[in-house]
PDB file of C-alpha atoms in Angstrom:
ATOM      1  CA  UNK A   1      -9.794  -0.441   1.863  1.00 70.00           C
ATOM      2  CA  UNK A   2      -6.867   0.473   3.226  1.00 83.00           C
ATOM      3  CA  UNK A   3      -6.673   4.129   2.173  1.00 83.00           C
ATOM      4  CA  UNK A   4      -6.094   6.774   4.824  1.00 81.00           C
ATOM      5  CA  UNK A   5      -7.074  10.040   2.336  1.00 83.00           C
ATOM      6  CA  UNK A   6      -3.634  11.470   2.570  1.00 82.00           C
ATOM      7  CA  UNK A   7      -2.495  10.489  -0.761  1.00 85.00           C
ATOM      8  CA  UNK A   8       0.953  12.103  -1.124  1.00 92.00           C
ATOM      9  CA  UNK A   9       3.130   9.440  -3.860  1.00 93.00           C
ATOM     10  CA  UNK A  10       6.877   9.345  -3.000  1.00 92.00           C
ATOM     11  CA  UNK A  11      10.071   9.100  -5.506  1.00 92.00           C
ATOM     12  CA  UNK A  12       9.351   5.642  -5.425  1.00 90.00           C
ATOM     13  CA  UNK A  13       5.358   5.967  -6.159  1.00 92.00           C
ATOM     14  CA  UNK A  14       4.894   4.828  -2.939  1.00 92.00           C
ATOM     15  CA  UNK A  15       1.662   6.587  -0.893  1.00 93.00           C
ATOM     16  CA  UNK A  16       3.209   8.073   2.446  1.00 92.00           C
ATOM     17  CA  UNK A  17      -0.454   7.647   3.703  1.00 91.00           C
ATOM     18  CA  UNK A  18      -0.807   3.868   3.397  1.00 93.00           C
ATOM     19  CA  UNK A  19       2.696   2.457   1.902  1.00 94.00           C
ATOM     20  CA  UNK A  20       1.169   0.889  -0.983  1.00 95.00           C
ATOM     21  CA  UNK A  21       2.918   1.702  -4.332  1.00 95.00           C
ATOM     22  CA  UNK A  22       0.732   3.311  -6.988  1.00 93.00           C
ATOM     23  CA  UNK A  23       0.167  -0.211  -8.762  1.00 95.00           C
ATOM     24  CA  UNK A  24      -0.711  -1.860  -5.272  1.00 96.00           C
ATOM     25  CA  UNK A  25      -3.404   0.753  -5.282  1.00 94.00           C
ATOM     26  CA  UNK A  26      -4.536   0.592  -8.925  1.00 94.00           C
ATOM     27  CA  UNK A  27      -4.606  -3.776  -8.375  1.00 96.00           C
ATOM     28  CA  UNK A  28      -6.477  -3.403  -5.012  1.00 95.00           C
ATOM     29  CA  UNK A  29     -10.258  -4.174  -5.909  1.00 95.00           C
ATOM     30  CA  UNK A  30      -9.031  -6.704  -7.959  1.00 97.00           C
ATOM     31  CA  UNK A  31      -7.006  -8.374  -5.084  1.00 97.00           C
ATOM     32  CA  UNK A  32      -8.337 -11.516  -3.500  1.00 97.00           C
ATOM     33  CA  UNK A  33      -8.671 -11.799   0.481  1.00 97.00           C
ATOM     34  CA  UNK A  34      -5.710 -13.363   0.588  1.00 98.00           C
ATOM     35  CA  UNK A  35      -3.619 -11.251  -1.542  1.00 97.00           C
ATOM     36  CA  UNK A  36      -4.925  -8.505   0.404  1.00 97.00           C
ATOM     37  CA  UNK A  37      -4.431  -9.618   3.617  1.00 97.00           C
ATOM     38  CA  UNK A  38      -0.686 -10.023   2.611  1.00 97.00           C
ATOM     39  CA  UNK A  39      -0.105  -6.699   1.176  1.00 97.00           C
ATOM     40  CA  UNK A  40      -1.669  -5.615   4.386  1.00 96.00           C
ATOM     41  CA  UNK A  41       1.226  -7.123   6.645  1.00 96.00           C
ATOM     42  CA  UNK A  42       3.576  -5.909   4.122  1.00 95.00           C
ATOM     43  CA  UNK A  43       2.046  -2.325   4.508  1.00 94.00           C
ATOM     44  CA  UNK A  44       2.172  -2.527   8.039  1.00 93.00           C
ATOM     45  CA  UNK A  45       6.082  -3.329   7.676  1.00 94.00           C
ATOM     46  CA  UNK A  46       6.664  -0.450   5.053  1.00 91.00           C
ATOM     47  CA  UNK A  47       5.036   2.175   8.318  1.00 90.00           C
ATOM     48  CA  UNK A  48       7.014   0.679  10.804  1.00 91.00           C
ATOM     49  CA  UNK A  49      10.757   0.790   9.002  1.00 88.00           C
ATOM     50  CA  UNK A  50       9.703   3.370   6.767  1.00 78.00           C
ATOM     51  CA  UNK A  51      10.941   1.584   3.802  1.00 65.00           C
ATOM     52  CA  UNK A  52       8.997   1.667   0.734  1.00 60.00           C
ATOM     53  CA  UNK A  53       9.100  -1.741  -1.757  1.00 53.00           C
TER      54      UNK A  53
END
C-alpha cells in the first residue's frame, strides 16, 4: 500500500502524501497488480512535477 500516513486531500482531492486522488485510494484493494503497478509510476510522476491528475 502505497500510503505514507500524511493524508492531507488537495482542491483537486488529490493526497499531498501519496498523489493518489481520493477515488485512486477508495479503488486501491480492489486494483489488480497491474493496475497498481501503473498507478504507482503515475504517482511517482504526480511527486516529481507536482501535478495532480
Amino acid at each position: 500500500m502505497p500510503c505514507v500516513r500524511h493524508c492531507c486531500l488537495d482542491n483537486n482531492d488529490v493526497c499531498l502524501g501519496c498523489h493518489r486522488s481520493l477515488d485512486e485510494i477508495l479503488g486501491w484493494h480492489s486494483m489488480n497488480d497491474q493496475q497498481k503497478s501503473a498507478l504507482l509510476a503515475i504517482m511517482q510522476q504526480r511527486a516529481i512535477t507536482g501535478k495532480n491528475r
